[in-house]
Short mmCIF file of C-alpha atoms in Angstrom, two decimals:
data_model
loop_
_atom_site.label_atom_id
_atom_site.label_comp_id
_atom_site.label_asym_id
_atom_site.label_seq_id
_atom_site.Cartn_x
_atom_site.Cartn_y
_atom_site.Cartn_z
CA MET A 29 27.80 26.76 -6.37
CA VAL A 30 26.93 25.65 -2.85
CA MET A 31 23.41 24.75 -3.93
CA PHE A 32 24.76 22.63 -6.77
CA SER A 33 27.09 20.82 -4.37
CA LEU A 34 24.26 20.04 -1.97
CA TRP A 35 22.07 18.84 -4.82
CA THR A 36 24.85 16.61 -6.11
CA GLU A 37 25.53 15.10 -2.70
CA GLY A 38 21.88 14.75 -1.75
CA VAL A 39 20.41 13.30 -4.94
CA LEU A 40 22.75 12.39 -7.75
CA GLN A 41 24.90 10.09 -5.63
CA ARG A 42 21.79 8.07 -4.71
CA GLU A 43 20.61 7.37 -8.24
CA LEU A 44 22.29 3.98 -8.34
CA PRO A 45 21.69 1.78 -5.27
CA ASP A 46 24.11 -0.90 -4.21
CA ALA A 47 23.67 -3.93 -6.49
CA GLY A 48 23.10 -6.17 -3.47
CA VAL A 49 19.96 -4.23 -2.49
CA LEU A 50 18.32 -5.02 -5.83
CA ALA A 51 19.59 -8.60 -5.98
CA ASP A 52 18.24 -9.59 -2.56
CA ARG A 53 15.04 -7.61 -2.14
CA VAL A 54 12.77 -8.05 0.88
CA ALA A 55 9.20 -6.75 1.00
CA VAL A 56 6.64 -6.30 3.74
CA VAL A 57 2.99 -6.49 2.66
CA THR A 58 0.35 -5.64 5.24
CA GLY A 59 -3.11 -7.16 5.00
CA ALA A 60 -1.55 -9.97 2.98
CA GLY A 61 -3.97 -12.65 4.12
CA GLN A 62 -6.59 -12.23 1.41
CA GLY A 63 -7.81 -10.30 -1.61
CA ILE A 64 -5.63 -7.55 -3.03
CA GLY A 65 -2.98 -8.00 -0.32
CA ARG A 66 -2.55 -11.69 -1.10
CA ALA A 67 -2.34 -10.97 -4.84
CA ILE A 68 0.36 -8.37 -4.20
CA ALA A 69 2.38 -10.76 -2.04
CA LEU A 70 2.17 -13.47 -4.72
CA ASP A 71 3.12 -11.09 -7.52
CA LEU A 72 6.12 -9.70 -5.64
CA ALA A 73 7.27 -13.22 -4.81
CA GLY A 74 6.95 -14.09 -8.51
CA ASP A 75 9.38 -11.25 -9.16
CA GLY A 76 11.97 -12.98 -6.96
CA ILE A 77 11.32 -10.92 -3.84
CA LYS A 78 11.25 -12.33 -0.31
CA VAL A 79 7.95 -11.38 1.26
CA GLY A 80 6.95 -10.78 4.86
CA CYS A 81 3.17 -11.29 4.98
CA LEU A 82 1.50 -9.33 7.77
CA ASP A 83 -2.12 -9.84 8.65
CA LEU A 84 -4.36 -9.53 11.68
CA SER A 85 -5.19 -13.23 11.14
CA ALA A 86 -2.26 -15.59 11.61
CA ALA A 87 -4.11 -18.34 9.71
CA ALA A 88 -4.74 -16.09 6.72
CA ALA A 89 -1.09 -14.99 6.60
CA ASP A 90 0.00 -18.63 6.81
CA ARG A 91 -2.21 -19.51 3.83
CA THR A 92 -0.62 -16.79 1.73
CA VAL A 93 2.87 -17.97 2.63
CA ALA A 94 1.90 -21.54 1.73
CA MET A 95 0.73 -20.31 -1.68
CA ILE A 96 4.02 -18.48 -2.26
CA GLY A 97 5.98 -21.64 -1.63
CA GLY A 98 9.30 -19.79 -1.50
CA GLN A 99 11.11 -17.47 0.87
CA ALA A 100 8.34 -15.83 2.83
CA ARG A 101 7.29 -15.36 6.43
CA ALA A 102 3.86 -14.96 7.99
CA VAL A 103 3.46 -12.59 10.92
CA ALA A 104 0.24 -11.84 12.78
CA ALA A 105 0.08 -8.16 13.70
CA ASP A 106 -2.29 -5.25 14.21
CA VAL A 107 -0.80 -2.38 12.21
CA ALA A 108 -2.50 0.14 14.53
CA ASP A 109 -0.48 -1.18 17.51
CA PRO A 110 3.08 0.28 17.62
CA SER A 111 4.46 -2.65 19.59
CA ASP A 112 2.95 -5.12 17.12
CA VAL A 113 4.49 -3.22 14.21
CA ASP A 114 7.93 -3.20 15.88
CA ARG A 115 7.71 -6.91 16.64
CA ALA A 116 6.61 -7.77 13.11
CA PHE A 117 9.39 -5.82 11.45
CA ASP A 118 11.94 -7.31 13.86
CA GLU A 119 10.78 -10.84 12.95
CA ILE A 120 10.99 -10.14 9.23
CA HIS A 121 14.39 -8.50 9.57
CA ARG A 122 15.76 -11.52 11.42
CA SER A 123 14.31 -14.11 9.06
CA LEU A 124 14.46 -12.41 5.64
CA GLY A 125 16.64 -9.31 5.89
CA VAL A 126 16.13 -5.54 5.88
CA PRO A 127 13.02 -4.69 3.85
CA SER A 128 13.61 -2.39 0.89
CA ILE A 129 9.90 -2.55 -0.04
CA LEU A 130 6.75 -1.81 1.95
CA VAL A 131 3.21 -2.17 0.67
CA ASN A 132 0.70 -0.61 3.06
CA ASN A 133 -2.42 -2.56 2.13
CA ALA A 134 -4.11 -3.27 5.48
CA GLY A 135 -7.36 -1.38 5.78
CA ILE A 136 -10.98 -1.50 6.91
CA TYR A 137 -14.21 0.08 5.76
CA ALA A 138 -17.73 0.37 7.09
CA GLN A 139 -20.85 1.29 5.17
CA ALA A 140 -22.19 3.87 7.62
CA GLY A 141 -23.35 7.32 6.62
CA MET A 142 -22.78 10.58 8.48
CA PHE A 143 -25.66 10.10 10.89
CA GLU A 144 -25.08 6.38 11.53
CA LEU A 145 -21.31 6.54 11.98
CA SER A 146 -20.22 5.93 15.59
CA ASP A 147 -17.14 7.35 17.27
CA ASP A 148 -15.68 3.85 17.64
CA VAL A 149 -16.03 3.04 13.94
CA TRP A 150 -14.56 6.42 12.95
CA GLU A 151 -11.57 5.99 15.28
CA ARG A 152 -10.89 2.45 14.08
CA HIS A 153 -10.75 3.69 10.48
CA ILE A 154 -8.23 6.35 11.43
CA ASP A 155 -6.24 3.89 13.57
CA VAL A 156 -5.92 1.21 10.88
CA ASN A 157 -6.03 3.09 7.60
CA VAL A 158 -4.01 6.16 8.58
CA LYS A 159 -2.09 5.55 11.81
CA GLY A 160 -1.31 1.97 10.80
CA GLY A 161 -0.02 3.12 7.44
CA PHE A 162 2.12 5.76 9.12
CA LEU A 163 3.58 3.39 11.73
CA CYS A 164 4.61 0.84 9.09
CA LEU A 165 5.96 3.57 6.80
CA GLN A 166 7.98 5.10 9.62
CA ARG A 167 9.48 1.77 10.67
CA ALA A 168 10.21 0.65 7.11
CA ALA A 169 11.79 3.98 6.15
CA ASP A 170 14.10 3.80 9.16
CA GLY A 171 15.58 0.58 7.78
CA MET A 172 15.59 1.81 4.18
CA LYS A 173 17.77 4.75 5.18
CA THR A 174 20.55 2.28 6.01
CA LEU A 175 20.22 0.82 2.50
CA GLY A 176 20.08 4.18 0.74
CA TYR A 177 17.15 2.89 -1.30
CA GLY A 178 13.54 1.89 -0.80
CA LYS A 179 10.07 1.63 -2.31
CA ILE A 180 6.88 2.32 -0.34
CA VAL A 181 3.47 1.86 -1.94
CA ASN A 182 0.33 2.86 -0.08
CA ILE A 183 -2.85 1.16 -1.24
CA LEU A 184 -5.41 3.94 -1.49
CA SER A 185 -8.73 3.85 -3.30
CA THR A 186 -10.69 5.90 -5.77
CA SER A 187 -12.37 7.03 -2.53
CA ALA A 188 -9.29 9.20 -1.98
CA PHE A 189 -10.56 11.29 -4.93
CA VAL A 190 -14.36 10.94 -4.96
CA ALA A 191 -17.06 10.04 -2.45
CA SER A 192 -17.97 6.38 -2.10
CA ALA A 193 -21.43 5.08 -2.81
CA PRO A 194 -23.07 3.77 -0.73
CA PHE A 195 -21.66 6.47 1.52
CA LYS A 196 -18.62 5.66 3.64
CA PRO A 197 -17.31 8.96 5.05
CA ALA A 198 -14.87 7.36 7.49
CA TYR A 199 -13.30 5.28 4.73
CA ASP A 200 -13.19 8.21 2.29
CA ALA A 201 -11.57 10.50 4.85
CA SER A 202 -8.99 7.90 5.87
CA LYS A 203 -7.97 7.14 2.30
CA GLY A 204 -7.73 10.85 1.52
CA ALA A 205 -5.45 11.28 4.52
CA LEU A 206 -3.28 8.34 3.41
CA ARG A 207 -3.00 9.89 -0.04
CA GLN A 208 -1.68 13.13 1.49
CA LEU A 209 0.69 11.14 3.73
CA THR A 210 2.04 9.57 0.53
CA VAL A 211 2.88 13.02 -0.84
CA ALA A 212 4.39 14.27 2.42
CA ALA A 213 6.53 11.15 2.84
CA ALA A 214 7.74 11.29 -0.76
CA VAL A 215 9.02 14.84 -0.25
CA GLU A 216 10.71 14.10 3.08
CA LEU A 217 12.21 10.71 2.26
CA GLY A 218 13.47 11.38 -1.25
CA ARG A 219 16.85 12.53 0.06
CA PHE A 220 17.39 9.01 1.41
CA GLY A 221 16.68 7.37 -1.93
CA ILE A 222 13.21 6.26 -0.77
CA ARG A 223 10.35 6.51 -3.27
CA VAL A 224 6.78 6.72 -1.95
CA ASN A 225 3.78 6.24 -4.22
CA GLY A 226 0.17 5.15 -4.05
CA VAL A 227 -2.04 2.77 -5.99
CA ALA A 228 -5.76 3.54 -5.97
CA PRO A 229 -7.92 0.56 -6.98
CA GLY A 230 -11.41 1.16 -8.26
CA HIS A 231 -14.11 -1.50 -8.34
CA ILE A 232 -12.20 -4.75 -8.08
CA ARG A 233 -13.52 -8.31 -8.13
CA ALA A 234 -12.14 -9.34 -4.74
CA GLY A 235 -13.95 -11.95 -2.70
CA ASN A 236 -17.57 -12.73 -3.58
CA TRP A 237 -19.18 -9.30 -3.38
CA ALA A 238 -19.90 -9.09 -7.13
CA GLU A 239 -21.74 -12.42 -7.05
CA GLU A 240 -23.57 -11.60 -3.82
CA ARG A 241 -24.62 -8.13 -5.02
CA PRO A 242 -25.01 -8.44 -8.80
CA GLU A 243 -27.15 -5.31 -9.11
CA MET A 244 -24.45 -3.18 -7.52
CA ALA A 245 -21.77 -4.77 -9.70
CA ALA A 246 -23.86 -4.10 -12.80
CA HIS A 247 -24.34 -0.47 -11.73
CA TYR A 248 -20.58 0.04 -11.44
CA ILE A 249 -19.84 -1.76 -14.70
CA ARG A 250 -22.21 0.55 -16.59
CA ARG A 251 -20.10 3.52 -15.46
CA ILE A 252 -16.68 1.99 -16.13
CA PRO A 253 -15.41 2.90 -19.63
CA LEU A 254 -13.63 -0.45 -20.00
CA GLY A 255 -16.93 -2.20 -19.21
CA ARG A 256 -15.84 -4.60 -16.49
CA LEU A 257 -14.61 -4.92 -12.93
CA GLY A 258 -10.88 -5.08 -12.30
CA SER A 259 -8.98 -8.06 -10.93
CA VAL A 260 -6.74 -8.27 -7.89
CA GLU A 261 -3.95 -9.38 -10.21
CA GLU A 262 -4.20 -6.12 -12.17
CA VAL A 263 -3.82 -4.11 -8.97
CA ALA A 264 -0.88 -6.28 -7.94
CA ALA A 265 0.84 -5.71 -11.28
CA ALA A 266 0.69 -1.95 -10.77
CA VAL A 267 2.17 -2.32 -7.29
CA THR A 268 4.98 -4.56 -8.50
CA PHE A 269 5.88 -1.99 -11.16
CA LEU A 270 6.13 0.75 -8.53
CA CYS A 271 8.28 -1.56 -6.39
CA SER A 272 10.69 -2.30 -9.25
CA PRO A 273 13.74 -0.35 -10.48
CA LYS A 274 11.71 0.51 -13.60
CA SER A 275 9.88 3.16 -11.55
CA ASP A 276 12.94 4.71 -9.90
CA TYR A 277 12.15 8.22 -11.16
CA ILE A 278 8.56 8.16 -9.88
CA THR A 279 7.67 9.39 -6.40
CA GLY A 280 4.76 11.15 -4.75
CA GLN A 281 2.30 9.88 -7.35
CA THR A 282 -0.89 7.84 -7.24
CA LEU A 283 -1.55 5.30 -9.98
CA VAL A 284 -5.30 4.81 -10.35
CA VAL A 285 -6.36 1.29 -11.40
CA ASP A 286 -10.07 1.67 -12.06
CA GLY A 287 -10.82 1.07 -15.75
CA GLY A 288 -11.44 4.81 -16.14
CA TRP A 289 -14.23 5.01 -13.56
CA ILE A 290 -13.36 8.32 -11.87
CA VAL A 291 -12.66 10.16 -15.12
CA ALA A 292 -16.05 9.06 -16.48
#
């Protein structure tokens, strides 16, 4: 009987968030200045969400906010710097409100194999891709607790499941760590009504890499069951779903957006 009471108080009472939380949603998207991050920010804004656009480049974040054309704020920040993260979240809180959504998209990668990989490059991958994700998650979750509701989506990669080619051990290791952080956070934060999930893009047509390296693009396409590269908009759509009330009974999961590449 005691266990049932604790379960009722800890979970069932949090199934329905306050209507105001859903009516006036605020999101933070890191690495929002280009590519997948920009597409996510635009898609969330199209869903009526106020978006705080964080990026290491102030100019890039400003361009994304200009494209949104609605309630959004650009903040230049290094997600691996705790003071930068605190300042960024404070600015967004003051200008837009308490975020009920976080998309951890900021990340780096280097094409350096085991014997070429330097300590500095390894540490920067861990700082940005893992520590940065944790710092933003920790800060966002602290505010979400006051709301009794929240959505956190970590942008992973198929590299969290399989080795990259050409080889990128620092990137693979960091994305694998972020995937496990997603699981750990989902278990710990569920009692506060906070859902934590991941989206793992595969080979996505972001920037000009496919045009600059057509042979590599063709190699990937031959192995993708759907026969094409993905788009940043398709990744963004998956993220927006996981940030919406439609996914309220999903947590601790990773949605792979790769055209079937890793299962093939």
